Amino acid sequence: MRRPSTLLVLVITGLLTACGGGEESGPRAPAQGGIRLGFSQVGAESAWRLANTTSIEHAATNAGVQLDLRVADGKQDSQTNAIRAFIDAKVDVIAFSPVVESGWDKVLQEAKDAGIPVIVTDRMVDTTDTSLFVTMLGSDFTAEGRKAGEWLVEHYRDFNGPVHIVEIEGTTGSAPANQRRAGFAEVIKADTDLQVIDSRDGDFTRAGGEQVMAGFLREHTDIDVVFAHNDDEGLGAVKAIEAAGKRPGQDVKIITVDASRDGLSALAEGRLNYVVECNPLLGPQLMELVGKVKTGQAVPRRVVVDETAFDREAAKAVLPNRQY
Ligand code: AHR
């Protein structure tokens, strides 16, 4: 690993971290030739993802980090190829947001053998060898699923009789799909009236959410609630519910995760009922970690992002200043 200049250390350690609540802040670091970061992004499937990519690009520019950004197409092979290209290019640090949890050990071992530290961001990898990455920066997806479940339990507290829930899941095998499903199930099992009657992969996209919801509506006449694993899927579900002649937010309650502008707007209009935040503005925190990792400073194994959740009134209050 190359030795950093004193100036570089000062610049990186001077960066502020992103704060929760969907805002990004921090002083501008002067641009300079510095650390070379290879970042492999999942794709461009959602508003969250686009905001995450932009946040990382801006933060890299502000920190003077030379960013080699490769946006995959939601395929693990493309991300593996990108990581191998970063290894060949001998970048200083590799960061990536893994599309699915498992199957990374081989390529991460190659990075380790090449002496290149890896930061996992947004989505966790499933590995028994914790030496394969230095730190993980991202949301607590299980907590997000729990928040969705807590709203539902509270909403139906005084209701007697079955509540039929359908779940539009995120990409099969991805950390947010696995963990949001688990957190939600853990909380709603407290009330046996709350029954998940069907569950399918909507791939975190609007088109996926619409298609899955249209299928649910064809096959089930008694859907009370949709838990969509992100806003885009939930907004797709809104479209399918309206096309079926029902009122989203009234005839069918909808809970989503992310709290993008579009999600919060639909919540403010009453077409969604509750939105759990997943903050994509990870760029400043990522650059801070990149600087520390490159200069050999200690970093926590896990950095969790601060997040909240929104009902209709809370959405109206934050919408004017929402960045994504
Ligand atoms: O990994 C974060 C998830 O991925 C977001 O909730 C979703 O919108 C994105 O596609």
CSV table of C-alpha atoms and ligand atoms in Angstrom, one decimal:
chain,number,residue,atom,x,y,z
A,1,MET,CA,0.0,0.0,0.0
A,2,ARG,CA,1.4,3.5,-0.9
A,3,ARG,CA,2.1,6.0,1.8
A,4,PRO,CA,-0.4,8.9,1.9
A,5,SER,CA,0.8,12.5,1.9
A,6,THR,CA,0.1,14.6,5.0
A,7,LEU,CA,-2.2,16.8,3.0
A,8,LEU,CA,-4.2,13.9,1.9
A,9,VAL,CA,-4.6,12.6,5.4
A,10,LEU,CA,-5.8,16.0,6.6
A,11,VAL,CA,-8.3,16.3,3.7
A,12,ILE,CA,-9.8,12.9,4.4
A,13,THR,CA,-10.0,13.1,8.2
A,14,GLY,CA,-11.6,16.6,7.8
A,15,LEU,CA,-14.6,15.2,6.0
A,16,LEU,CA,-17.9,15.3,7.9
A,17,THR,CA,-20.1,12.2,7.8
A,18,ALA,CA,-23.6,12.3,6.3
A,19,CYS,CA,-26.4,12.7,8.7
A,20,GLY,CA,-29.6,10.7,8.9
A,21,GLY,CA,-33.0,11.9,7.8
A,22,GLY,CA,-32.2,12.0,4.1
A,23,GLU,CA,-29.8,14.9,4.1
A,24,GLU,CA,-26.2,15.1,3.1
A,25,SER,CA,-23.8,17.6,4.4
A,26,GLY,CA,-20.0,18.3,4.8
A,27,PRO,CA,-17.4,20.8,3.8
A,28,ARG,CA,-16.0,20.6,0.3
A,29,ALA,CA,-12.5,19.1,0.3
A,30,PRO,CA,-10.2,20.6,-2.3
A,31,ALA,CA,-9.9,18.5,-5.4
A,32,GLN,CA,-6.5,16.8,-5.7
A,33,GLY,CA,-4.9,13.7,-7.2
A,34,GLY,CA,-5.2,11.2,-4.4
A,35,ILE,CA,-6.7,7.9,-3.6
A,36,ARG,CA,-7.9,5.7,-6.4
A,37,LEU,CA,-11.3,4.1,-5.5
A,38,GLY,CA,-13.0,1.4,-7.6
A,39,PHE,CA,-16.7,1.3,-6.9
A,40,SER,CA,-19.0,-1.4,-8.3
A,41,GLN,CA,-22.7,-0.3,-8.1
A,42,VAL,CA,-25.6,-2.8,-8.4
A,43,GLY,CA,-27.4,-1.0,-11.2
A,44,ALA,CA,-30.0,1.7,-11.7
A,45,GLU,CA,-33.1,-0.1,-10.6
A,46,SER,CA,-34.6,2.5,-8.3
A,47,ALA,CA,-34.7,6.1,-7.3
A,48,TRP,CA,-32.7,5.1,-4.2
A,49,ARG,CA,-30.0,3.6,-6.4
A,50,LEU,CA,-29.7,6.7,-8.6
A,51,ALA,CA,-29.4,8.9,-5.5
A,52,ASN,CA,-26.8,6.6,-4.0
A,53,THR,CA,-24.7,6.7,-7.1
A,54,THR,CA,-24.9,10.5,-7.3
A,55,SER,CA,-24.0,10.8,-3.6
A,56,ILE,CA,-20.9,8.7,-4.1
A,57,GLU,CA,-19.9,10.6,-7.3
A,58,HIS,CA,-20.3,14.0,-5.6
A,59,ALA,CA,-18.5,12.9,-2.4
A,60,ALA,CA,-15.6,11.5,-4.4
A,61,THR,CA,-15.2,14.8,-6.3
A,62,ASN,CA,-15.4,16.8,-3.0
A,63,ALA,CA,-12.8,14.6,-1.4
A,64,GLY,CA,-10.4,14.6,-4.3
A,65,VAL,CA,-10.8,10.8,-4.6
A,66,GLN,CA,-10.3,9.4,-8.1
A,67,LEU,CA,-13.4,7.3,-8.6
A,68,ASP,CA,-13.6,4.5,-11.1
A,69,LEU,CA,-17.4,3.9,-11.0
A,70,ARG,CA,-18.8,0.8,-12.8
A,71,VAL,CA,-22.6,0.4,-12.8
A,72,ALA,CA,-23.6,-3.2,-13.2
A,73,ASP,CA,-26.9,-4.4,-14.7
A,74,GLY,CA,-28.1,-6.1,-11.5
A,75,LYS,CA,-26.0,-9.2,-12.3
A,76,GLN,CA,-23.5,-10.7,-10.0
A,77,ASP,CA,-21.2,-11.6,-12.9
A,78,SER,CA,-20.9,-8.0,-14.0
A,79,GLN,CA,-20.0,-7.0,-10.5
A,80,THR,CA,-17.4,-9.7,-10.2
A,81,ASN,CA,-15.9,-8.6,-13.5
A,82,ALA,CA,-15.8,-5.0,-12.3
A,83,ILE,CA,-14.0,-6.0,-9.1
A,84,ARG,CA,-11.4,-8.0,-11.1
A,85,ALA,CA,-10.9,-5.0,-13.3
A,86,PHE,CA,-10.2,-2.9,-10.2
A,87,ILE,CA,-7.7,-5.5,-9.0
A,88,ASP,CA,-5.9,-5.4,-12.4
A,89,ALA,CA,-5.9,-1.6,-12.3
A,90,LYS,CA,-4.3,-1.8,-8.8
A,91,VAL,CA,-6.7,0.7,-7.3
A,92,ASP,CA,-6.0,1.7,-3.7
A,93,VAL,CA,-9.4,0.7,-2.3
A,94,ILE,CA,-12.4,-1.3,-3.7
A,95,ALA,CA,-15.9,-0.6,-2.5
A,96,PHE,CA,-19.0,-2.4,-3.7
A,97,SER,CA,-22.7,-2.8,-3.1
A,98,PRO,CA,-23.4,-6.5,-3.7
A,99,VAL,CA,-26.5,-7.3,-5.7
A,100,VAL,CA,-27.0,-10.6,-3.7
A,101,GLU,CA,-25.5,-11.7,-0.4
A,102,SER,CA,-23.7,-14.9,-1.3
A,103,GLY,CA,-21.0,-16.0,-3.8
A,104,TRP,CA,-18.3,-13.3,-3.2
A,105,ASP,CA,-15.6,-15.2,-1.4
A,106,LYS,CA,-13.5,-16.1,-4.5
A,107,VAL,CA,-13.2,-12.6,-5.9
A,108,LEU,CA,-12.8,-11.0,-2.5
A,109,GLN,CA,-9.9,-13.4,-1.8
A,110,GLU,CA,-8.3,-12.2,-5.1
A,111,ALA,CA,-8.6,-8.6,-3.8
A,112,LYS,CA,-7.1,-9.6,-0.5
A,113,ASP,CA,-4.2,-11.5,-2.2
A,114,ALA,CA,-3.5,-8.4,-4.2
A,115,GLY,CA,-3.4,-6.3,-1.0
A,116,ILE,CA,-6.4,-4.2,-1.9
A,117,PRO,CA,-8.8,-3.4,1.0
A,118,VAL,CA,-12.5,-3.8,0.3
A,119,ILE,CA,-15.3,-1.8,1.8
A,120,VAL,CA,-18.8,-3.3,1.5
A,121,THR,CA,-21.5,-0.7,1.3
A,122,ASP,CA,-25.3,-0.6,1.3
A,123,ARG,CA,-25.9,-4.4,1.1
A,124,MET,CA,-24.0,-7.0,3.2
A,125,VAL,CA,-22.2,-10.1,1.9
A,126,ASP,CA,-22.7,-13.5,3.4
A,127,THR,CA,-19.3,-14.9,4.2
A,128,THR,CA,-17.7,-16.8,7.0
A,129,ASP,CA,-14.3,-15.2,6.3
A,130,THR,CA,-14.6,-11.7,7.8
A,131,SER,CA,-11.0,-10.9,6.8
A,132,LEU,CA,-12.3,-10.5,3.2
A,133,PHE,CA,-13.6,-7.0,3.8
A,134,VAL,CA,-12.6,-4.2,6.2
A,135,THR,CA,-15.9,-2.6,7.1
A,136,MET,CA,-19.5,-2.5,6.1
A,137,LEU,CA,-21.4,0.8,5.7
A,138,GLY,CA,-25.1,0.7,5.3
A,139,SER,CA,-28.6,0.6,6.7
A,140,ASP,CA,-30.0,-1.9,9.2
A,141,PHE,CA,-32.5,-3.6,6.8
A,142,THR,CA,-33.9,-5.8,9.6
A,143,ALA,CA,-34.8,-2.8,11.6
A,144,GLU,CA,-36.5,-1.3,8.5
A,145,GLY,CA,-38.7,-4.4,8.2
A,146,ARG,CA,-39.5,-4.3,11.9
A,147,LYS,CA,-40.6,-0.6,11.6
A,148,ALA,CA,-43.0,-1.6,8.8
A,149,GLY,CA,-44.4,-4.4,10.9
A,150,GLU,CA,-44.7,-2.2,14.0
A,151,TRP,CA,-46.9,0.3,12.1
A,152,LEU,CA,-49.1,-2.6,10.9
A,153,VAL,CA,-49.5,-4.1,14.3
A,154,GLU,CA,-50.5,-0.7,15.7
A,155,HIS,CA,-52.8,0.2,12.8
A,156,TYR,CA,-54.8,-3.0,13.2
A,157,ARG,CA,-54.6,-3.1,17.1
A,158,ASP,CA,-58.4,-2.7,17.6
A,159,PHE,CA,-59.4,-4.7,14.5
A,160,ASN,CA,-60.8,-8.2,14.8
A,161,GLY,CA,-60.5,-10.7,12.0
A,162,PRO,CA,-57.9,-11.7,9.5
A,163,VAL,CA,-55.8,-9.1,7.7
A,164,HIS,CA,-54.5,-10.4,4.4
A,165,ILE,CA,-51.1,-9.1,3.5
A,166,VAL,CA,-49.1,-9.5,0.2
A,167,GLU,CA,-45.4,-8.9,0.1
A,168,ILE,CA,-43.6,-7.5,-2.9
A,169,GLU,CA,-40.1,-8.5,-2.2
A,170,GLY,CA,-36.8,-7.0,-3.4
A,171,THR,CA,-34.4,-8.9,-5.6
A,172,THR,CA,-34.3,-12.6,-4.5
A,173,GLY,CA,-31.1,-13.3,-2.5
A,174,SER,CA,-30.3,-9.7,-1.8
A,175,ALA,CA,-29.7,-8.5,1.8
A,176,PRO,CA,-32.5,-6.0,1.9
A,177,ALA,CA,-35.1,-8.5,0.6
A,178,ASN,CA,-33.9,-11.2,3.1
A,179,GLN,CA,-33.6,-8.9,6.1
A,180,ARG,CA,-36.7,-6.7,5.5
A,181,ARG,CA,-38.8,-9.9,5.1
A,182,ALA,CA,-37.3,-11.3,8.4
A,183,GLY,CA,-37.8,-8.1,10.4
A,184,PHE,CA,-41.4,-7.7,9.2
A,185,ALA,CA,-42.2,-11.3,10.0
A,186,GLU,CA,-40.6,-11.2,13.4
A,187,VAL,CA,-42.9,-8.3,14.5
A,188,ILE,CA,-46.2,-9.2,12.9
A,189,LYS,CA,-46.2,-12.7,14.3
A,190,ALA,CA,-47.3,-11.1,17.6
A,191,ASP,CA,-50.7,-10.7,16.1
A,192,THR,CA,-52.0,-13.9,14.5
A,193,ASP,CA,-54.7,-12.0,12.6
A,194,LEU,CA,-51.9,-10.5,10.4
A,195,GLN,CA,-51.4,-13.1,7.7
A,196,VAL,CA,-49.0,-12.9,4.7
A,197,ILE,CA,-51.0,-14.7,2.0
A,198,ASP,CA,-48.6,-14.3,-0.9
A,199,SER,CA,-45.1,-13.1,-1.5
A,200,ARG,CA,-43.2,-12.5,-4.8
A,201,ASP,CA,-40.0,-10.9,-6.2
A,202,GLY,CA,-40.6,-7.4,-7.7
A,203,ASP,CA,-36.8,-6.9,-8.3
A,204,PHE,CA,-36.9,-3.4,-6.6
A,205,THR,CA,-38.4,-1.8,-9.8
A,206,ARG,CA,-41.6,0.0,-10.5
A,207,ALA,CA,-42.4,-2.3,-13.5
A,208,GLY,CA,-41.8,-5.3,-11.2
A,209,GLY,CA,-44.0,-4.0,-8.5
A,210,GLU,CA,-46.8,-3.3,-11.0
A,211,GLN,CA,-46.6,-6.7,-12.6
A,212,VAL,CA,-46.5,-8.6,-9.3
A,213,MET,CA,-49.4,-6.6,-7.9
A,214,ALA,CA,-51.5,-7.2,-11.0
A,215,GLY,CA,-50.9,-10.9,-10.5
A,216,PHE,CA,-51.8,-10.8,-6.8
A,217,LEU,CA,-55.0,-8.9,-7.7
A,218,ARG,CA,-55.9,-11.6,-10.3
A,219,GLU,CA,-55.4,-14.4,-7.8
A,220,HIS,CA,-56.7,-12.9,-4.6
A,221,THR,CA,-59.9,-11.1,-4.0
A,222,ASP,CA,-59.2,-10.3,-0.4
A,223,ILE,CA,-56.0,-8.2,-0.2
A,224,ASP,CA,-55.9,-5.7,2.7
A,225,VAL,CA,-52.3,-4.7,2.8
A,226,VAL,CA,-49.2,-4.6,0.6
A,227,PHE,CA,-45.7,-4.6,2.1
A,228,ALA,CA,-43.4,-3.5,-0.8
A,229,HIS,CA,-39.7,-3.7,-0.1
A,230,ASN,CA,-39.1,-0.4,-1.8
A,231,ASP,CA,-40.9,2.8,-3.0
A,232,ASP,CA,-40.6,1.9,-6.6
A,233,GLU,CA,-42.3,-1.4,-6.1
A,234,GLY,CA,-45.0,0.2,-4.0
A,235,LEU,CA,-45.6,2.9,-6.7
A,236,GLY,CA,-45.9,0.2,-9.3
A,237,ALA,CA,-48.5,-1.5,-7.0
A,238,VAL,CA,-50.4,1.8,-6.7
A,239,LYS,CA,-50.7,1.7,-10.5
A,240,ALA,CA,-51.9,-1.9,-10.6
A,241,ILE,CA,-54.5,-1.3,-7.8
A,242,GLU,CA,-55.9,1.8,-9.6
A,243,ALA,CA,-56.1,-0.2,-12.8
A,244,ALA,CA,-58.1,-2.8,-11.0
A,245,GLY,CA,-60.6,-0.1,-9.9
A,246,LYS,CA,-59.5,0.1,-6.3
A,247,ARG,CA,-58.2,2.9,-4.2
A,248,PRO,CA,-54.6,2.5,-3.1
A,249,GLY,CA,-54.2,3.8,0.5
A,250,GLN,CA,-57.9,3.2,1.3
A,251,ASP,CA,-59.1,-0.1,-0.1
A,252,VAL,CA,-55.6,-1.5,0.1
A,253,LYS,CA,-53.1,-0.2,2.6
A,254,ILE,CA,-49.5,0.1,1.3
A,255,ILE,CA,-46.3,0.2,3.3
A,256,THR,CA,-43.0,0.8,1.5
A,257,VAL,CA,-39.3,1.4,2.3
A,258,ASP,CA,-36.9,4.1,1.1
A,259,ALA,CA,-38.7,7.5,1.5
A,260,SER,CA,-37.7,8.9,-1.9
A,261,ARG,CA,-39.4,12.1,-3.1
A,262,ASP,CA,-41.9,10.1,-5.2
A,263,GLY,CA,-42.6,7.8,-2.3
A,264,LEU,CA,-43.2,10.6,0.2
A,265,SER,CA,-45.3,12.5,-2.4
A,266,ALA,CA,-47.6,9.5,-2.8
A,267,LEU,CA,-47.7,9.2,1.0
A,268,ALA,CA,-48.7,12.9,1.4
A,269,GLU,CA,-51.4,12.3,-1.2
A,270,GLY,CA,-52.8,9.3,0.7
A,271,ARG,CA,-51.9,6.7,-1.9
A,272,LEU,CA,-49.3,5.1,0.4
A,273,ASN,CA,-49.9,4.7,4.1
A,274,TYR,CA,-46.5,4.4,5.8
A,275,VAL,CA,-42.9,4.8,4.5
A,276,VAL,CA,-39.8,3.6,6.3
A,277,GLU,CA,-36.7,5.5,5.5
A,278,CYS,CA,-33.6,3.9,3.8
A,279,ASN,CA,-31.0,6.6,3.4
A,280,PRO,CA,-29.0,6.4,0.1
A,281,LEU,CA,-26.8,9.4,0.8
A,282,LEU,CA,-23.8,7.3,1.8
A,283,GLY,CA,-21.1,9.1,-0.2
A,284,PRO,CA,-19.5,11.3,2.5
A,285,GLN,CA,-19.3,8.5,5.0
A,286,LEU,CA,-17.9,6.2,2.3
A,287,MET,CA,-15.2,8.7,1.4
A,288,GLU,CA,-14.3,9.1,5.1
A,289,LEU,CA,-13.9,5.4,5.5
A,290,VAL,CA,-11.9,5.1,2.2
A,291,GLY,CA,-9.5,7.7,3.5
A,292,LYS,CA,-9.1,6.0,6.8
A,293,VAL,CA,-8.7,2.5,5.3
A,294,LYS,CA,-6.1,3.8,2.8
A,295,THR,CA,-4.1,5.6,5.6
A,296,GLY,CA,-4.2,2.6,7.9
A,297,GLN,CA,-6.5,4.1,10.5
A,298,ALA,CA,-8.8,2.0,12.5
A,299,VAL,CA,-12.4,1.8,11.3
A,300,PRO,CA,-15.5,0.2,12.9
A,301,ARG,CA,-16.4,-3.2,11.4
A,302,ARG,CA,-20.0,-1.9,10.9
A,303,VAL,CA,-21.2,1.6,10.3
A,304,VAL,CA,-25.0,1.8,10.5
A,305,VAL,CA,-26.9,4.7,8.9
A,306,ASP,CA,-29.4,6.8,11.0
A,307,GLU,CA,-32.9,6.4,9.7
A,308,THR,CA,-36.5,7.2,10.5
A,309,ALA,CA,-40.0,6.5,9.2
A,310,PHE,CA,-42.9,8.7,7.9
A,311,ASP,CA,-46.6,8.9,8.2
A,312,ARG,CA,-48.6,11.3,6.1
A,313,GLU,CA,-48.1,14.4,8.2
A,314,ALA,CA,-44.3,13.7,8.6
A,315,ALA,CA,-44.0,13.3,4.8
A,316,LYS,CA,-45.7,16.6,4.1
A,317,ALA,CA,-43.3,18.3,6.5
A,318,VAL,CA,-40.0,17.0,4.9
A,319,LEU,CA,-41.0,17.0,1.3
A,320,PRO,CA,-40.0,20.6,0.5
A,321,ASN,CA,-36.4,19.8,1.4
A,322,ARG,CA,-36.1,16.2,0.3
A,323,GLN,CA,-33.0,15.7,-1.8
A,324,TYR,CA,-33.8,12.5,-3.6
B,1,AHR,O1,-30.1,-1.9,-1.1
B,1,AHR,C1,-31.0,-0.8,-0.9
B,1,AHR,C2,-32.2,-1.1,-1.7
B,1,AHR,O2,-31.9,-1.3,-3.1
B,1,AHR,C3,-33.3,0.0,-1.7
B,1,AHR,O3,-34.3,-0.1,-0.8
B,1,AHR,C4,-33.9,-0.1,-3.1
B,1,AHR,O4,-34.7,0.9,-3.5
B,1,AHR,C5,-32.7,-0.4,-3.9
B,1,AHR,O5,-32.9,-0.8,-5.1
